[in-house]
mmCIF file of C-alpha atoms and ligand atoms in Angstrom:
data_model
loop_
_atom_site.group_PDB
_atom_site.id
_atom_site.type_symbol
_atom_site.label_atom_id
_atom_site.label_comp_id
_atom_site.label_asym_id
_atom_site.label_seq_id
_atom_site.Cartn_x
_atom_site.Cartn_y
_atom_site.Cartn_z
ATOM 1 C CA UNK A 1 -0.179 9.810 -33.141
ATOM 2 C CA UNK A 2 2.011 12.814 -34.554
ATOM 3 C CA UNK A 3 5.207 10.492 -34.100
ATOM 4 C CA UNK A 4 6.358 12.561 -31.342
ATOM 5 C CA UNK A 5 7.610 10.261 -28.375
ATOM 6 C CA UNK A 6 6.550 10.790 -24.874
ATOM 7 C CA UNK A 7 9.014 11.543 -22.512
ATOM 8 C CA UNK A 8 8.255 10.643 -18.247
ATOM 9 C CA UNK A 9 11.077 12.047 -16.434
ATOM 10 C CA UNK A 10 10.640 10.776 -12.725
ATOM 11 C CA UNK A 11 12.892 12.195 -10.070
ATOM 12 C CA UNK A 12 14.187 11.419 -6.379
ATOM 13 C CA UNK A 13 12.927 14.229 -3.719
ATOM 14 C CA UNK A 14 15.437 14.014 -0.853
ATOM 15 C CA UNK A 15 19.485 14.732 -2.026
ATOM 16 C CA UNK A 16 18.229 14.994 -5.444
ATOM 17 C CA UNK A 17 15.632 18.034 -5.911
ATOM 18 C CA UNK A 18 16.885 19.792 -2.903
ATOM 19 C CA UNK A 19 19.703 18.869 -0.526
ATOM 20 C CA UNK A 20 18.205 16.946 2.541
ATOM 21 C CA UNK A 21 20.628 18.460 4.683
ATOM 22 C CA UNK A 22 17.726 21.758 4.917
ATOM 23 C CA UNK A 23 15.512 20.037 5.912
ATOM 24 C CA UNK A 24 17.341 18.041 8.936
ATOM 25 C CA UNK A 25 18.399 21.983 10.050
ATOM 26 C CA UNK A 26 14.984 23.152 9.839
ATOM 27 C CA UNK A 27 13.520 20.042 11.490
ATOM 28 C CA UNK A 28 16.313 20.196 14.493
ATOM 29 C CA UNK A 29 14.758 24.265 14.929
ATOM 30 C CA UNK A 30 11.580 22.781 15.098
ATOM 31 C CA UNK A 31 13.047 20.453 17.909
ATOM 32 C CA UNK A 32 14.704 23.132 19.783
ATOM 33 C CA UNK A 33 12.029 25.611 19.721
ATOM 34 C CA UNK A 34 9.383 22.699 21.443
ATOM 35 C CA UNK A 35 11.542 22.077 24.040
ATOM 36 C CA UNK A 36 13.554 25.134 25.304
ATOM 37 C CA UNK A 37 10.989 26.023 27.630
ATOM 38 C CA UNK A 38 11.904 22.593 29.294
ATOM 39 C CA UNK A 39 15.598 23.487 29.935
ATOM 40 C CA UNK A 40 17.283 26.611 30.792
ATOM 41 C CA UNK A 41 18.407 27.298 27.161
ATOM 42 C CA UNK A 42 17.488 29.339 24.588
ATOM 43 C CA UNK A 43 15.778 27.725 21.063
ATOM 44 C CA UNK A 44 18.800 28.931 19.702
ATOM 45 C CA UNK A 45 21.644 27.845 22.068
ATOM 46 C CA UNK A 46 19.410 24.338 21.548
ATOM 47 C CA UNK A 47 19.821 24.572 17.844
ATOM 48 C CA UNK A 48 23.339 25.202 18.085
ATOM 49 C CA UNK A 49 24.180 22.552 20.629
ATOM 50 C CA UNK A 50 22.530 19.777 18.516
ATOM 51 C CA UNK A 51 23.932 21.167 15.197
ATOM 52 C CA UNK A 52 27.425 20.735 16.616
ATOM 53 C CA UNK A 53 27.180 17.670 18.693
ATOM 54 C CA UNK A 54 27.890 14.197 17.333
ATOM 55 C CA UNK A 55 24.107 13.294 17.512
ATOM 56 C CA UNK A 56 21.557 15.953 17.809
ATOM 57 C CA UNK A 57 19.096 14.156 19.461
ATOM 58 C CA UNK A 58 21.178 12.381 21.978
ATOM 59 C CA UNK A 59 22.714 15.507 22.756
ATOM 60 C CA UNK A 60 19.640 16.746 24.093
ATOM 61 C CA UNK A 61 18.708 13.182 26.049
ATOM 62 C CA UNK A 62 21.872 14.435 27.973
ATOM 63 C CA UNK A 63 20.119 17.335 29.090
ATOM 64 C CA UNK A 64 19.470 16.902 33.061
ATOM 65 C CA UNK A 65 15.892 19.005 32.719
ATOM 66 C CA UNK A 66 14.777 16.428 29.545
ATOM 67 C CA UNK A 67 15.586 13.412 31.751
ATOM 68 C CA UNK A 68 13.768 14.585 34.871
ATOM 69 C CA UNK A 69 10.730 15.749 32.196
ATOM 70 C CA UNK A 70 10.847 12.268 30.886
ATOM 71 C CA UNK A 71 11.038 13.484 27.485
ATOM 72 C CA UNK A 72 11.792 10.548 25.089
ATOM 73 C CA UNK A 73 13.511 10.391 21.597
ATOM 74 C CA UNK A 74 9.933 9.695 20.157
ATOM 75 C CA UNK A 75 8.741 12.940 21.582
ATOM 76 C CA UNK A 76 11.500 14.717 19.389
ATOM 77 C CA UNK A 77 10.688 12.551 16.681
ATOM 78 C CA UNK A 78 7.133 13.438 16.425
ATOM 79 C CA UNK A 79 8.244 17.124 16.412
ATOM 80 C CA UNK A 80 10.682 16.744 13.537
ATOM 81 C CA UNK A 81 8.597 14.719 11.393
ATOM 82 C CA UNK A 82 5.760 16.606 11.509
ATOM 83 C CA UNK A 83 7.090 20.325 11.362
ATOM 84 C CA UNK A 84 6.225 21.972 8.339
ATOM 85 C CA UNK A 85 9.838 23.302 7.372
ATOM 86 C CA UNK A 86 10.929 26.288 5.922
ATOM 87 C CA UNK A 87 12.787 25.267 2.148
ATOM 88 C CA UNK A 88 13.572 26.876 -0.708
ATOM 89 C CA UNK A 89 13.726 25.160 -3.994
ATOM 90 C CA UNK A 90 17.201 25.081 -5.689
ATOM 91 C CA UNK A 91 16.997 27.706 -8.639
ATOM 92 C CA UNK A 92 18.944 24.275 -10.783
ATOM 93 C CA UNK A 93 15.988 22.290 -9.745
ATOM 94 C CA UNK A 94 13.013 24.924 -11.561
ATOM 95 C CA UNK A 95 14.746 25.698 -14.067
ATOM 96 C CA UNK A 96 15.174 21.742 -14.729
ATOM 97 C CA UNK A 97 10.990 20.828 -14.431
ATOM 98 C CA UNK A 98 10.023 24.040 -16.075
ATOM 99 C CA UNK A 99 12.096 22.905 -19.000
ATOM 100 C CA UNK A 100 11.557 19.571 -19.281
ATOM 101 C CA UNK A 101 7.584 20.451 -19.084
ATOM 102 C CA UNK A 102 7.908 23.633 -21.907
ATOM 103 C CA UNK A 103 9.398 20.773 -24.191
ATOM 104 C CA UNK A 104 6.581 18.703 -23.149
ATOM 105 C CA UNK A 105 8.183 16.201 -20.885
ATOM 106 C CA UNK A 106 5.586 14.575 -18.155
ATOM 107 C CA UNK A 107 7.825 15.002 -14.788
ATOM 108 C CA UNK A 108 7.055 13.037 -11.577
ATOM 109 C CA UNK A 109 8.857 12.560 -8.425
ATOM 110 C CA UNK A 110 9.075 8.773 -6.713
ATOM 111 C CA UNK A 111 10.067 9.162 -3.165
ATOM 112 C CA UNK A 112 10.054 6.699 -0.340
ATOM 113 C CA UNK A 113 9.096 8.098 3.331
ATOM 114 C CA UNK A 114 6.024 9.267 5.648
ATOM 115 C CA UNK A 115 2.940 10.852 3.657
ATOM 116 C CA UNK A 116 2.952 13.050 6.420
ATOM 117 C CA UNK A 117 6.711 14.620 6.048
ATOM 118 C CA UNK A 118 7.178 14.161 2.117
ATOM 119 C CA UNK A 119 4.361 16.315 1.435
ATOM 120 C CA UNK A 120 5.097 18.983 3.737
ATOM 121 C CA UNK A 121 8.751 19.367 2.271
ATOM 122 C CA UNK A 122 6.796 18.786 -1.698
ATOM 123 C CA UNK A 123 4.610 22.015 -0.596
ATOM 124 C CA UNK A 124 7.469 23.803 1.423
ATOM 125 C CA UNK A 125 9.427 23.501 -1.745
ATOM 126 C CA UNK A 126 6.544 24.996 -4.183
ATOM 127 C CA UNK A 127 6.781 21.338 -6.034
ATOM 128 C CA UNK A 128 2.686 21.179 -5.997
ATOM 129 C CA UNK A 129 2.759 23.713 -8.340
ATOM 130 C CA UNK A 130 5.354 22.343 -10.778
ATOM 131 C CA UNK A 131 4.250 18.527 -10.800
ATOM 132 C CA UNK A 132 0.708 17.686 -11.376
ATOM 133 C CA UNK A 133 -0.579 15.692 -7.928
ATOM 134 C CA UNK A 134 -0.984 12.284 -9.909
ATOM 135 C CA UNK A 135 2.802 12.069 -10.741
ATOM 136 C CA UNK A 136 3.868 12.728 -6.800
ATOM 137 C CA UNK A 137 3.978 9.328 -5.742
ATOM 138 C CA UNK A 138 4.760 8.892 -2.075
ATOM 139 C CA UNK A 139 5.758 5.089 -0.885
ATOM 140 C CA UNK A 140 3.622 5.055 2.188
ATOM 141 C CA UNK A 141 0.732 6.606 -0.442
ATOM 142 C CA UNK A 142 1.301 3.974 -2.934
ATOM 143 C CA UNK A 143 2.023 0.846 -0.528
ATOM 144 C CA UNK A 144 5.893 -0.313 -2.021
ATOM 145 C CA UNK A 145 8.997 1.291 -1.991
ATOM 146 C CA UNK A 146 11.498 1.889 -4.133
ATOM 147 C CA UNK A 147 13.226 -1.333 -3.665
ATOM 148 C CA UNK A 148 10.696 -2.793 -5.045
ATOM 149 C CA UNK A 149 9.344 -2.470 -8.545
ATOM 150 C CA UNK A 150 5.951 -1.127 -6.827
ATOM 151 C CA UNK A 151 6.365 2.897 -7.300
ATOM 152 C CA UNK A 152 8.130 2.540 -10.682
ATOM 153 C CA UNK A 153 5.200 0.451 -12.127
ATOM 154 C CA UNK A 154 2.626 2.780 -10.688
ATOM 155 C CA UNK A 155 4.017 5.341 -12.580
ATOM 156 C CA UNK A 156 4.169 3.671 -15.938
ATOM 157 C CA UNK A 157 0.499 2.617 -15.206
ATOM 158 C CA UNK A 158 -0.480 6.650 -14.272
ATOM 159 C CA UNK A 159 1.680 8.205 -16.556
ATOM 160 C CA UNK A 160 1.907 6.265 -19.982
ATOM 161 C CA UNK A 161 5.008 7.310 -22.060
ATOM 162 C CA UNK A 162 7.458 5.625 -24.628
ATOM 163 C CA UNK A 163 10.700 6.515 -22.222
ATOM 164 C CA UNK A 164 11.343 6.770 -18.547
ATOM 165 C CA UNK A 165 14.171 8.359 -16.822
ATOM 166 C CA UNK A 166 14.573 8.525 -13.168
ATOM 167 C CA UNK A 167 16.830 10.649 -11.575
ATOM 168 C CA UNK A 168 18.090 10.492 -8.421
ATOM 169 C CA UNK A 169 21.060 10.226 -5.930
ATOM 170 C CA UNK A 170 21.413 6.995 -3.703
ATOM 171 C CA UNK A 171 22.587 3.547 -5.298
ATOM 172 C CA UNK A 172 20.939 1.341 -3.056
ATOM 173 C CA UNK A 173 17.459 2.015 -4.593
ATOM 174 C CA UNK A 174 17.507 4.862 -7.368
ATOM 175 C CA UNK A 175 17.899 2.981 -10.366
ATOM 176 C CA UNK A 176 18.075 -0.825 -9.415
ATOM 177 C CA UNK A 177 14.596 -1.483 -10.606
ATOM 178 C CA UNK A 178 14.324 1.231 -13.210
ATOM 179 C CA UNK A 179 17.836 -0.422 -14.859
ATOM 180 C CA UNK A 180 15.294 -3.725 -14.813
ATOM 181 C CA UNK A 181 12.500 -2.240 -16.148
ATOM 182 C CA UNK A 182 14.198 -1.300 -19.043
ATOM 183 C CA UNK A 183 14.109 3.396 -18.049
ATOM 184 C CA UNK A 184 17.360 5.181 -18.203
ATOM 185 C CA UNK A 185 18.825 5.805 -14.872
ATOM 186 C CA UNK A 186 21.248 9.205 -14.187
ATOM 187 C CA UNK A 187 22.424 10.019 -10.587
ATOM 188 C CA UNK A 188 23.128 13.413 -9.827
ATOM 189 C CA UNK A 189 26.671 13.422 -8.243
ATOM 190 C CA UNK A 190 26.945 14.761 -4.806
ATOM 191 C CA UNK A 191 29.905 17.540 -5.726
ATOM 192 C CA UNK A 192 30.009 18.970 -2.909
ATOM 193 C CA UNK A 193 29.843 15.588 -0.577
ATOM 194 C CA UNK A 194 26.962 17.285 1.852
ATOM 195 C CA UNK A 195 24.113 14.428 0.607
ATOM 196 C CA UNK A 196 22.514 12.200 3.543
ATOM 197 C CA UNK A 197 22.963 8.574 2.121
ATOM 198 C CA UNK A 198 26.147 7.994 0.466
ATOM 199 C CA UNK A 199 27.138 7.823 -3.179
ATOM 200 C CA UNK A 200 29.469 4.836 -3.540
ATOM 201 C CA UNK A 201 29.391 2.290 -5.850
ATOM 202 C CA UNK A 202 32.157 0.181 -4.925
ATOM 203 C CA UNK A 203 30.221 -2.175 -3.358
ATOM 204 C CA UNK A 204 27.621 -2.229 -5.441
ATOM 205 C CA UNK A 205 26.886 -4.828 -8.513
ATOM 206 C CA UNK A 206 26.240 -3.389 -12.053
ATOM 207 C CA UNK A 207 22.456 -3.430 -11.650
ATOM 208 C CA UNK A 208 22.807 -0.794 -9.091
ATOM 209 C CA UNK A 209 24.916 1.348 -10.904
ATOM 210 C CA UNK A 210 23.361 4.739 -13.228
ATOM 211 C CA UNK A 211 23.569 4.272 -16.647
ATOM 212 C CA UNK A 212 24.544 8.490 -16.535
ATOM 213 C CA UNK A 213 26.123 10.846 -14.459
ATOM 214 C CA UNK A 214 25.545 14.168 -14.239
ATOM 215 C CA UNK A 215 26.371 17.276 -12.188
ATOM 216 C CA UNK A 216 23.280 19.497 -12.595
ATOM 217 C CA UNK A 217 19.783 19.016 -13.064
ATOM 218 C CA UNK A 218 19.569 21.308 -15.860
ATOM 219 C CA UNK A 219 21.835 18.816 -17.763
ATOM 220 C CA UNK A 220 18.690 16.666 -18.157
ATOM 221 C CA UNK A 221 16.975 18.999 -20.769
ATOM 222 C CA UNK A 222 19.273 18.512 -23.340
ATOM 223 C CA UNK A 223 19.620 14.474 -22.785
ATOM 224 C CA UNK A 224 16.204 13.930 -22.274
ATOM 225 C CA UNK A 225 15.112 16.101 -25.140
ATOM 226 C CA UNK A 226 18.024 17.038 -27.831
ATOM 227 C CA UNK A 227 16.556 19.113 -29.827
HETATM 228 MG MG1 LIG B 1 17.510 10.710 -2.329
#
């Protein structure tokens, strides 16, 4: 060894390398474009009646044309989760991995969902290319997750390094068992209040809480890696 430490900086997907909020829009086009031809609206008027009704899926239950079709909320969830949206990836968020990788930082992303819909927002968003395919761990890939210690300890056991950070956004699971297993947690704070899960800690005991705060992702170069 050259005494250089290796650095594993693991991040969060949804809220936390893009704002999930893009891909609930794209996934309610999706929606509206499968099922205009049902009713006597346009994909459009569709998109706009579910962006601006209290639920978006119940709003088109209400439809008279989707109940006499029989048309189910499974039916819309099928469509949603298995559209291949339309994202681009925050210019914050490259700059971040590219970074963190120059400086020779392994980076990783630990996200819990459907194989199916995590990967087609990871290749929507160009993140193949950035993160090498053993780091991407999805929880329905890897069997646990993330309140469990499963996806954190599959990463230590793929990606061997002397630190761990994981970044992410939501209390209830982000850095619970990374505080335990001894990584450095940091949420990114939801400025602008437009994240899916909420940020509160209120409720929340200690081993919940980040150890670091920040506001941008390209914050993380300098406290990962001072130089
Ligand atoms: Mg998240």
């Amino acid at each position: 060894m050259n005494g250089v430490r290796k650095i594993c900086v693991a991040f969060d997907l949804d809220d936390t390398l893009f704002k999930e909020r893009e891909y609930v829009k794209t996934g309610w086009r999706a929606v509206a474009e499968a099922y205009a031809h049902v009713t006597h609206m346009t994909a459009e008027e569709l998109y706009e009646l579910m962006s601006t009704a209290p639920d978006a899926f119940d709003a088109l239950l209400a439809l008279p044309e989707i109940q006499r079709a029989h048309i189910q909320i499974a039916d819309f969830l099928t469509v949603y989760r298995a559209h291949r949206p339309t994202l681009t990836l925050p210019a914050d968020t490259e700059t971040a991995l590219r970074q963190l990788t120059e400086r020779g930082a392994a980076v990783a992303i630990i996200t819990d969902g459907r194989t199916l819909t995590q990967r087609n927002k990871i290749e929507a968003l160009g993140l193949d290319k950035l993160i090498p395919a053993e780091n991407i761990l999805i929880s329905e890939e890897v069997g646990s997750d993330k309140l469990t210690p499963g996806p954190f300890e599959c990463l230590m056991r793929r990606q061997p390094a002397d630190r761990y950070y994981m970044v992410g956004d939501n209390p209830i699971k982000d850095f619970y068992h990374p505080n335990l297993l001894g990584w450095t947690s940091i949420m990114l704070r939801d400025r602008a209040g437009i994240n899916v899960p909420s940020q509160s800690l209120d409720d929340k005991e200690p081993d919940y809480w980040p150890q670091i705060f920040i506001d941008n992702l390209t914050q993380l170069t300098e406290l990962c890696l001072p130089l």
